[in-house]
Backbone as a chain_set.jsonl record, in Angstrom:
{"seq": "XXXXXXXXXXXXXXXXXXXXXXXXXXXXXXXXXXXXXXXXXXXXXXXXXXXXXXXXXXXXXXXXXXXXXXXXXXXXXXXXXXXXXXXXXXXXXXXXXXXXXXXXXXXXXXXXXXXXXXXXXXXXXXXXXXXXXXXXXXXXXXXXXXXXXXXXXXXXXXXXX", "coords": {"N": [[116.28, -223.458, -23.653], [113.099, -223.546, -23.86], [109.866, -225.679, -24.014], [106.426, -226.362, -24.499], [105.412, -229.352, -23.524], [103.178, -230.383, -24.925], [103.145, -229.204, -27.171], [102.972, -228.38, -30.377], [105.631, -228.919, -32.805], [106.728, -227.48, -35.698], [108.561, -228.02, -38.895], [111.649, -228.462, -41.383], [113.292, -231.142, -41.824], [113.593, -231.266, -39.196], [114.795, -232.966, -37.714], [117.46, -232.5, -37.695], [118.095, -230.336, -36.191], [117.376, -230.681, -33.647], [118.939, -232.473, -32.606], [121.063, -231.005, -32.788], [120.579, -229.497, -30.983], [120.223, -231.266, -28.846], [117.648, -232.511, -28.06], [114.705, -233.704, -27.702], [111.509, -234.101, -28.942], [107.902, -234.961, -28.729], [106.019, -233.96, -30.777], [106.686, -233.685, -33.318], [106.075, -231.82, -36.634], [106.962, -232.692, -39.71], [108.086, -231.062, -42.305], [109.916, -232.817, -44.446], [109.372, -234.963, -44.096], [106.357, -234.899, -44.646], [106.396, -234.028, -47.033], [107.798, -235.934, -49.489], [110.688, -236.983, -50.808], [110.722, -237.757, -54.582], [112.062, -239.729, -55.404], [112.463, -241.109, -52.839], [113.748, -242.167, -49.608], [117.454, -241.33, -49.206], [116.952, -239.243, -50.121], [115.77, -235.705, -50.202], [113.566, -233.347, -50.542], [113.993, -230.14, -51.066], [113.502, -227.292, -49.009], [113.109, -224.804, -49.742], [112.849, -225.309, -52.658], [110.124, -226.536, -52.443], [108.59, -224.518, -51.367], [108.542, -222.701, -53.436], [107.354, -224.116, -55.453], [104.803, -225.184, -54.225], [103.963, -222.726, -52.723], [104.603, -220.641, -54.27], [106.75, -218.622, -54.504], [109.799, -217.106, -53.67], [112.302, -218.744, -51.495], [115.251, -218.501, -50.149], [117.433, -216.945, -51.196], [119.916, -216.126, -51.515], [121.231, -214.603, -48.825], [120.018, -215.926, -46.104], [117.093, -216.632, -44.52], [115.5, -217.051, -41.275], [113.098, -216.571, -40.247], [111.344, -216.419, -42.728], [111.671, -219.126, -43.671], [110.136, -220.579, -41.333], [107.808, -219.563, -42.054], [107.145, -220.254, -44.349], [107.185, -223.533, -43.855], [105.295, -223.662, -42.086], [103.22, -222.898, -43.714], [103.293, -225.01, -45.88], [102.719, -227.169, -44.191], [99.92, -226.708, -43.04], [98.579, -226.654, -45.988], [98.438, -229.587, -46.45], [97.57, -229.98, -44.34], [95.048, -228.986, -44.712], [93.79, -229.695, -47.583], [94.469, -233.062, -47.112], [96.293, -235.619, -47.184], [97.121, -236.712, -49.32], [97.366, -234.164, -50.988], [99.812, -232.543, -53.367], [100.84, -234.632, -53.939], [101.271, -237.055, -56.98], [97.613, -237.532, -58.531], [96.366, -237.379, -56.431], [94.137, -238.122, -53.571], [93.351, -237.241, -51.113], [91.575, -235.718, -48.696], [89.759, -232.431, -47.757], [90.63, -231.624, -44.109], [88.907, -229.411, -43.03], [86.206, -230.488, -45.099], [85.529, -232.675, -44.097], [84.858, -232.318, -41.497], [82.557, -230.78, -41.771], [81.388, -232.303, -43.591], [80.439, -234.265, -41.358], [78.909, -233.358, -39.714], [79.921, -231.153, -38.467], [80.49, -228.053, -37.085], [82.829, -225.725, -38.41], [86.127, -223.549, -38.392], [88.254, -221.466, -40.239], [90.445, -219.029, -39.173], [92.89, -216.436, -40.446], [95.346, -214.599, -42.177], [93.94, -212.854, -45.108], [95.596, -213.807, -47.351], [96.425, -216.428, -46.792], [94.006, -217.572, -46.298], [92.763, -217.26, -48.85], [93.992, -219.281, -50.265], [93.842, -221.497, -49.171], [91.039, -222.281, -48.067], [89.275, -223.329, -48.716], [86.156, -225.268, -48.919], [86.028, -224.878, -46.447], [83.555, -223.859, -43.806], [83.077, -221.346, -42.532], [84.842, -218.977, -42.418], [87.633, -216.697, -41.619], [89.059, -213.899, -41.922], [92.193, -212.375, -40.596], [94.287, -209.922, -39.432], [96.12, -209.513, -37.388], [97.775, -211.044, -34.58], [96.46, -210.973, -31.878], [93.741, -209.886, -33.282], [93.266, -212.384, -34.058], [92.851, -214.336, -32.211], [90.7, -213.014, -30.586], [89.014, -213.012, -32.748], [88.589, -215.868, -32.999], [87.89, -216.488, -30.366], [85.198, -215.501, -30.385], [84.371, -217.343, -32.801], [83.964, -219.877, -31.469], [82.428, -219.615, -28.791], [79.827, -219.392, -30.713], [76.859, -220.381, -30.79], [76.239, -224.271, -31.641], [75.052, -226.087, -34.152], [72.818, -228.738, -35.126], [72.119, -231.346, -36.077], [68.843, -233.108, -36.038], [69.529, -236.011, -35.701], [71.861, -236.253, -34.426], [74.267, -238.31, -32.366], [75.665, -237.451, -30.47], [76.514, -234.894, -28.588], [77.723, -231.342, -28.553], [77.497, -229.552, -26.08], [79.291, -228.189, -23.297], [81.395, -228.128, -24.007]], "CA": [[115.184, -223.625, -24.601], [112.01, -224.545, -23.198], [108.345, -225.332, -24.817], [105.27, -226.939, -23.723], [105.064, -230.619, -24.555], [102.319, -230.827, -25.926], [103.369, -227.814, -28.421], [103.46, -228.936, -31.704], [106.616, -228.114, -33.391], [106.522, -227.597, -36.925], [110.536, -227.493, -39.266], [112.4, -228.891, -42.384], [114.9, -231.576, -41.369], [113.875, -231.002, -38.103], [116.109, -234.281, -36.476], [118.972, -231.852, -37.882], [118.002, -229.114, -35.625], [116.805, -231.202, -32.444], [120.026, -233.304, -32.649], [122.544, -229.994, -32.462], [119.888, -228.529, -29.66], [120.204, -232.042, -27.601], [116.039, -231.593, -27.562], [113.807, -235.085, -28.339], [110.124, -233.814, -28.829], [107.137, -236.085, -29.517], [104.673, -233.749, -31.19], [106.684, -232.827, -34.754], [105.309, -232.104, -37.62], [108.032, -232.419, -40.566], [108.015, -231.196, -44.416], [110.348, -233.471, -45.307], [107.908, -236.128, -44.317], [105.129, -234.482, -45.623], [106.29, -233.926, -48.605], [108.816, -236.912, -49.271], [111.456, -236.721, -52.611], [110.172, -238.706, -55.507], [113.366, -240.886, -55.381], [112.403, -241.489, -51.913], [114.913, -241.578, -48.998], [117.554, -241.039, -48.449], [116.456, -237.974, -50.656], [114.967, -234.957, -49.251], [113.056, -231.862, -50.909], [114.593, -228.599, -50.266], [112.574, -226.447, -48.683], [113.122, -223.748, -51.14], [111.842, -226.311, -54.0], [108.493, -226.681, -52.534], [107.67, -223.043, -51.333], [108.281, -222.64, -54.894], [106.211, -224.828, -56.249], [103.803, -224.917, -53.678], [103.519, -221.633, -52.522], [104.709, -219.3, -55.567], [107.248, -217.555, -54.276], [111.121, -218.001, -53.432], [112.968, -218.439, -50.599], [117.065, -218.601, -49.26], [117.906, -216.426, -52.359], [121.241, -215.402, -51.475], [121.113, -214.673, -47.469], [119.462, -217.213, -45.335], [116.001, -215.853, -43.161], [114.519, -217.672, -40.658], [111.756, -216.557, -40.297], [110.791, -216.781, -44.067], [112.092, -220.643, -43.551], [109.232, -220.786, -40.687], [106.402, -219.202, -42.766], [107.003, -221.494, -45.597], [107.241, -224.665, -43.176], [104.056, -223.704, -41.323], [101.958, -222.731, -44.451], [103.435, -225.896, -46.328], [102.105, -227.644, -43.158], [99.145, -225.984, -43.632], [98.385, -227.609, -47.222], [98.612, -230.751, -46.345], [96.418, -230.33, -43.242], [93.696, -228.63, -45.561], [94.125, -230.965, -48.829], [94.669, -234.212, -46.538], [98.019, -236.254, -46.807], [97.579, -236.456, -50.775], [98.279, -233.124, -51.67], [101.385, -232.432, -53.682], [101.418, -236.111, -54.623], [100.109, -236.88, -58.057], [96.94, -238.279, -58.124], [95.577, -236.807, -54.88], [93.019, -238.525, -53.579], [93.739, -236.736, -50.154], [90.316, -235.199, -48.651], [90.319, -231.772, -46.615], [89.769, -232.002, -42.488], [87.904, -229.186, -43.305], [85.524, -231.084, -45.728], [85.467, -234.147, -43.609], [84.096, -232.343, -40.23], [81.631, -230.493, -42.356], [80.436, -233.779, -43.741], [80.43, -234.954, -39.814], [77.891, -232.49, -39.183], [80.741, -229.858, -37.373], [81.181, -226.732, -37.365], [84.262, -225.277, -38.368], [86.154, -222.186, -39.524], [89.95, -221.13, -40.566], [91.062, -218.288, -39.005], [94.439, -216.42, -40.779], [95.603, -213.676, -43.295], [93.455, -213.085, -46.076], [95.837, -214.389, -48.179], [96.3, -218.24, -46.478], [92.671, -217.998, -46.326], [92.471, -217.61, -50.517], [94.556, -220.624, -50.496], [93.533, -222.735, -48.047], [89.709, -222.371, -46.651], [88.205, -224.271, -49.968], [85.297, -226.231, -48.603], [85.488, -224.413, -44.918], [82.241, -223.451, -43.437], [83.264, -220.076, -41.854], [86.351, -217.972, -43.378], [87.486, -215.208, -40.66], [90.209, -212.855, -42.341], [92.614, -211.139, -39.675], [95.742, -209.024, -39.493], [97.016, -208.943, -36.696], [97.43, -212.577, -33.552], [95.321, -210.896, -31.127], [92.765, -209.931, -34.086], [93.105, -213.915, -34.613], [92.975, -214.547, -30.957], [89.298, -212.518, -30.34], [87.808, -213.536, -33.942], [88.984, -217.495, -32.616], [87.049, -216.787, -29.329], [83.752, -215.452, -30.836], [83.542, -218.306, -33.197], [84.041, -220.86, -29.991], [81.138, -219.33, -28.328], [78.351, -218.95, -31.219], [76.446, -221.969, -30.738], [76.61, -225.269, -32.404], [73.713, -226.14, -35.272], [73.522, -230.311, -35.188], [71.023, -232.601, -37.355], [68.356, -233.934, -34.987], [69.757, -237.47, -35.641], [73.156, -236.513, -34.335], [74.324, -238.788, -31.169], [76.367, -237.055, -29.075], [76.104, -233.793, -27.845], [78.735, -230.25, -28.209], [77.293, -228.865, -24.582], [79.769, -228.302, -22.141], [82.939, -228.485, -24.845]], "C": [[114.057, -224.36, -23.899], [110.336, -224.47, -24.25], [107.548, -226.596, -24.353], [105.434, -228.56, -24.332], [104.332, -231.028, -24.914], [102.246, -230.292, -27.138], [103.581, -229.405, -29.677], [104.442, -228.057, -32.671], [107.138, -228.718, -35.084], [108.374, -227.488, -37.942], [110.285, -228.203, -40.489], [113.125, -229.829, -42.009], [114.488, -231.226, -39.919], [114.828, -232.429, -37.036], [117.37, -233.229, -36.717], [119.167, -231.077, -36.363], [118.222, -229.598, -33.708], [118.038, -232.125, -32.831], [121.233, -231.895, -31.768], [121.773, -229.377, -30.969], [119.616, -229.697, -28.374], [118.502, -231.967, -27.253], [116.011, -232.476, -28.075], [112.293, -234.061, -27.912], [109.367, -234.774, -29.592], [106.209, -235.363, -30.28], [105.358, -232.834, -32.576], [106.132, -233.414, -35.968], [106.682, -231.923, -38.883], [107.872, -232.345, -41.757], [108.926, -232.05, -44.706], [109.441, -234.573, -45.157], [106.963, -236.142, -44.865], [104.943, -234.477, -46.948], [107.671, -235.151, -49.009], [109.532, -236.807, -51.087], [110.706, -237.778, -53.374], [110.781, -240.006, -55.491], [113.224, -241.457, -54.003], [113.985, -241.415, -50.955], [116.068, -242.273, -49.25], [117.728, -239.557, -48.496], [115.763, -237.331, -50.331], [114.588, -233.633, -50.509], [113.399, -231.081, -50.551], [113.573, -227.728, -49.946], [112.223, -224.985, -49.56], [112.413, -223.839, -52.43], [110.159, -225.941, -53.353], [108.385, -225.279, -52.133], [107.585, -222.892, -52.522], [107.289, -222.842, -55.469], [105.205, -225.079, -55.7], [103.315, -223.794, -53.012], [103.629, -220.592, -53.336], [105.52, -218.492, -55.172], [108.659, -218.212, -53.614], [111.673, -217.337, -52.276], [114.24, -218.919, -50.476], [117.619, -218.383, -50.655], [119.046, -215.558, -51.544], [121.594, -215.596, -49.893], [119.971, -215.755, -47.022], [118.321, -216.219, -44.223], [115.918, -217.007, -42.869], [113.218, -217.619, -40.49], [111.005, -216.84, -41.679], [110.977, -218.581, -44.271], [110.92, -220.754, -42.775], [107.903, -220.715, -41.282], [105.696, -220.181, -43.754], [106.501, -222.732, -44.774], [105.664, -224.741, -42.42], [102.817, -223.692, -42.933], [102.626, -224.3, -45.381], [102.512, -227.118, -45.387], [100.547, -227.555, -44.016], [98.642, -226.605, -44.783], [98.151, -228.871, -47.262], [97.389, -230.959, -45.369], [95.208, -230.407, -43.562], [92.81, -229.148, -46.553], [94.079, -231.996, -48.316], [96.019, -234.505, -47.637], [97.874, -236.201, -48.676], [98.12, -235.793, -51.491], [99.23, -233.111, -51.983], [101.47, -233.427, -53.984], [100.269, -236.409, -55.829], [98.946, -238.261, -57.699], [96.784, -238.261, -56.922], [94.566, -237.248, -54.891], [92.459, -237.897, -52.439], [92.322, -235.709, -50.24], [90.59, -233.659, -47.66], [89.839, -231.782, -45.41], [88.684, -230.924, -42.518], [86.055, -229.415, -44.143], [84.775, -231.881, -44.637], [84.609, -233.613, -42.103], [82.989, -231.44, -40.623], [80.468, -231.7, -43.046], [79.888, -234.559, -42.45], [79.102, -234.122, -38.908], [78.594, -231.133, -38.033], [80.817, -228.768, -37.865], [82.355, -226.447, -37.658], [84.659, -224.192, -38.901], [87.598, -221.871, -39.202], [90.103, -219.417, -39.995], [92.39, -217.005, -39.35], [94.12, -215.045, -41.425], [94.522, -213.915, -44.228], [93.887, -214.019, -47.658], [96.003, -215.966, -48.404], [95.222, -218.347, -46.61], [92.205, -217.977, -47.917], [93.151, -218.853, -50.738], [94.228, -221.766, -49.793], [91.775, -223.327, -47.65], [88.909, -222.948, -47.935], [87.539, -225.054, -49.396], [84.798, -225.607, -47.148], [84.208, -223.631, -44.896], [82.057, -221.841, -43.033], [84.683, -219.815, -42.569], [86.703, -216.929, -42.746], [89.125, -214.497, -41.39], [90.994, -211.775, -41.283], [93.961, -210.381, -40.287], [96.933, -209.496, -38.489], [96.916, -210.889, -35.42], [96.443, -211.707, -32.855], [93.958, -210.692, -32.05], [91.892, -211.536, -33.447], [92.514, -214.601, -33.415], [90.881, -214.1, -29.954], [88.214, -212.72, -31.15], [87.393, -215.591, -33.346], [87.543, -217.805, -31.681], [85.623, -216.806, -29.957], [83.123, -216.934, -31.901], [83.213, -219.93, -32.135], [82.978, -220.775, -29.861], [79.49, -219.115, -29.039], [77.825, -221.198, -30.953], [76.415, -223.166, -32.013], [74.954, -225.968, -33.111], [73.922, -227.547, -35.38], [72.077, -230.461, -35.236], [70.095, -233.054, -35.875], [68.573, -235.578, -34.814], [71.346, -237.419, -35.006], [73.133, -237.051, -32.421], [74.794, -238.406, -30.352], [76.279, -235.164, -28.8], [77.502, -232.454, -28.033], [78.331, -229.315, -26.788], [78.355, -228.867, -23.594], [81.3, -228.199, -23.128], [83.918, -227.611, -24.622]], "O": [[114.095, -225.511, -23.466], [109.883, -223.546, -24.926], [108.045, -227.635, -23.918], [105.561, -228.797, -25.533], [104.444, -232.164, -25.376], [101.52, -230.689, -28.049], [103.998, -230.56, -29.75], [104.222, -226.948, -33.157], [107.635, -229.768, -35.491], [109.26, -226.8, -37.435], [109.157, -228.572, -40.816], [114.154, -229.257, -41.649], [115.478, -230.737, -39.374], [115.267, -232.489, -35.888], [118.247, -233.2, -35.853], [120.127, -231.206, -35.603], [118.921, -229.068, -32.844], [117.69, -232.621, -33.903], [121.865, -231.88, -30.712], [122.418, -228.888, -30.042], [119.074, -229.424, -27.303], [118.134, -231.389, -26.231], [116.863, -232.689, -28.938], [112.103, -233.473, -26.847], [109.718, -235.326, -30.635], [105.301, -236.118, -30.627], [104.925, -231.741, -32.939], [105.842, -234.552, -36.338], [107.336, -230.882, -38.808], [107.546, -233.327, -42.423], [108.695, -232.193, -45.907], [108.809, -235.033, -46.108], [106.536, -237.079, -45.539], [104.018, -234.725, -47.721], [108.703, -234.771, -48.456], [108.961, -236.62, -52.161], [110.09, -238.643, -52.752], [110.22, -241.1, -55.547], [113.934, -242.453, -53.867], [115.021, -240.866, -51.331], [116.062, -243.482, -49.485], [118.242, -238.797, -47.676], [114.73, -237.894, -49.969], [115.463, -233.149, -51.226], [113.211, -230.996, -49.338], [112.737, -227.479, -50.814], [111.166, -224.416, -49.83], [111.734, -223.035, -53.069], [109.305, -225.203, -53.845], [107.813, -224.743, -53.083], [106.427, -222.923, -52.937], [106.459, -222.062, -55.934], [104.297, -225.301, -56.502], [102.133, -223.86, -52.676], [102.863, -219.635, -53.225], [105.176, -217.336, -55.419], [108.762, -219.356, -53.171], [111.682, -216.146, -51.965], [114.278, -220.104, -50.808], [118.166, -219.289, -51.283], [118.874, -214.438, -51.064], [122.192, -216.626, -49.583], [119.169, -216.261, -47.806], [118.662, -215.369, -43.401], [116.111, -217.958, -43.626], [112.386, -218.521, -40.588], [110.003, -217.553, -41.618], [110.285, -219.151, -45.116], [110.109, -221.196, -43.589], [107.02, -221.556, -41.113], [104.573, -220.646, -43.951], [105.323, -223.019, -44.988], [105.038, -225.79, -42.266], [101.818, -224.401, -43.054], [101.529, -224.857, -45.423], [101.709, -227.86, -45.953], [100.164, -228.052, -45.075], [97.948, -227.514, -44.326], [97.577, -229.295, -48.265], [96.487, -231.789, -45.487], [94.369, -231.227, -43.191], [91.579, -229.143, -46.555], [93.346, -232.602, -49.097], [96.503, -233.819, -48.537], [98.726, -235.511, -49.236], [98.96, -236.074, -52.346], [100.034, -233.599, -51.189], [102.532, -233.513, -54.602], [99.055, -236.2, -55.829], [99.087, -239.318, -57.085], [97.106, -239.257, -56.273], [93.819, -237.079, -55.855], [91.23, -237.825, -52.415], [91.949, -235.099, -51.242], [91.535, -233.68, -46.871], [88.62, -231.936, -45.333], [87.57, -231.261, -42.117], [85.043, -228.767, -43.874], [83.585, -231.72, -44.368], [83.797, -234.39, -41.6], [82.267, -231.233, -39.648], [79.247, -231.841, -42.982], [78.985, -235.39, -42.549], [78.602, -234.333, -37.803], [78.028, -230.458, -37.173], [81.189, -228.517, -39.011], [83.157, -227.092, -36.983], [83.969, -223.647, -39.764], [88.072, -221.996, -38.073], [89.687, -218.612, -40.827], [92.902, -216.616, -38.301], [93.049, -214.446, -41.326], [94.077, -215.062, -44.282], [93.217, -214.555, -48.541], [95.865, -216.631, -49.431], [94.983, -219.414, -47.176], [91.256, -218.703, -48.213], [92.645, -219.518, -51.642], [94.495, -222.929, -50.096], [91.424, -224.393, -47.143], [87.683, -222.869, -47.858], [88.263, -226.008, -49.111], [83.654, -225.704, -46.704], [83.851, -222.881, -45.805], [81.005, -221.23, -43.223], [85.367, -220.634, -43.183], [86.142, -215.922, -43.177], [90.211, -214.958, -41.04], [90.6, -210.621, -41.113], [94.413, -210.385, -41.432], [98.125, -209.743, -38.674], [96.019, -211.71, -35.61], [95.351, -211.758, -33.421], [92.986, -211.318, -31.627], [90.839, -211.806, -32.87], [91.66, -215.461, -33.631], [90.22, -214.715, -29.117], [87.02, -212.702, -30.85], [86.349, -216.244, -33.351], [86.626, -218.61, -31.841], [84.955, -217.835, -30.063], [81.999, -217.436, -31.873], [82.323, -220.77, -32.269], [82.217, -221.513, -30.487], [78.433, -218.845, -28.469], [78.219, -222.364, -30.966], [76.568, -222.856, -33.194], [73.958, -226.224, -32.434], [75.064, -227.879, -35.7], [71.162, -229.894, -34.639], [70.659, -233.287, -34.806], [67.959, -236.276, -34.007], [72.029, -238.441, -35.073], [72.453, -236.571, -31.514], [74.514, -238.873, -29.247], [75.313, -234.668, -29.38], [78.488, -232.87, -27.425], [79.033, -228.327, -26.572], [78.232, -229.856, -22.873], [82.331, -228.236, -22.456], [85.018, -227.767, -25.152]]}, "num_chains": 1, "name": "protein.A"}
């Protein structure tokens, strides 16, 4: 098993996983953290619960996918990143990074499915709808390269980035 260390590796329970695979990584991102039980620990949210209730739709009905376990875990991710850390907790006060580098005077723009992008790109500046990774991969580049629009009071500079 090998992966970059700077990868960011996204799971459920991931100490479960990275325990049986002998693997320490510093760059995870974990739904049970993210989303933490009400009762607190040493209670955990099932991952099944929140796609549910946060994505609308059910998963580990009968047979067990992985990959449908991944989708959930990344777009649960996802929510949190978009919403800031509040989401899902009542009384969200939680702002989105999209908001926040739009208020900063940045550019920015979400990339994905049309359908993460109906759920997610609320406040984003740009909205690119793909299909397919390389789609995602050539829409990504072009918005890289259009140039950067900044306030004449702004101090530092995007040239050379």
């Amino acid at each position: 098993l090998w992966f970059d260390a700077v990868a960011i590796l996204p799971g459920h329970s991931l100490e479960n996983d990275l325990k049986r695979l002998r693997v320490m990584h510093a760059q995870c991102v974990d739904t049970v953290a993210l989303y933490p039980h009400k009762r607190g620990p040493p209670y955990r949210t099932k991952l099944a619960h929140l796609t549910e209730r946060f994505l609308g739709r059910r998963i580990q009905e009968g047979s067990h996918d992985s990959v449908a376990d991944a989708r959930a875990t990344m777009e649960l991710a996802l929510l949190k990143f978009v919403f800031g850390t509040g989401f899902g907790e009542p009384a969200s006060e939680g702002g989105s990074v999209f908001e926040a580098l739009t208020g900063a005077g940045r550019r920015c723009a979400a990339v994905d499915r049309a359908p993460v992008l109906r759920r997610l790109a609320s406040g984003v500046a740009t909205s690119v709808s793909v299909i397919t990774d390389l789609q995602a991969v050539e829409e990504l580049a072009l918005e890289v390269a259009k140039p950067v629009r900044r306030g004449p009071d702004a101090e530092d500079s995007d040239e050379g980035r």
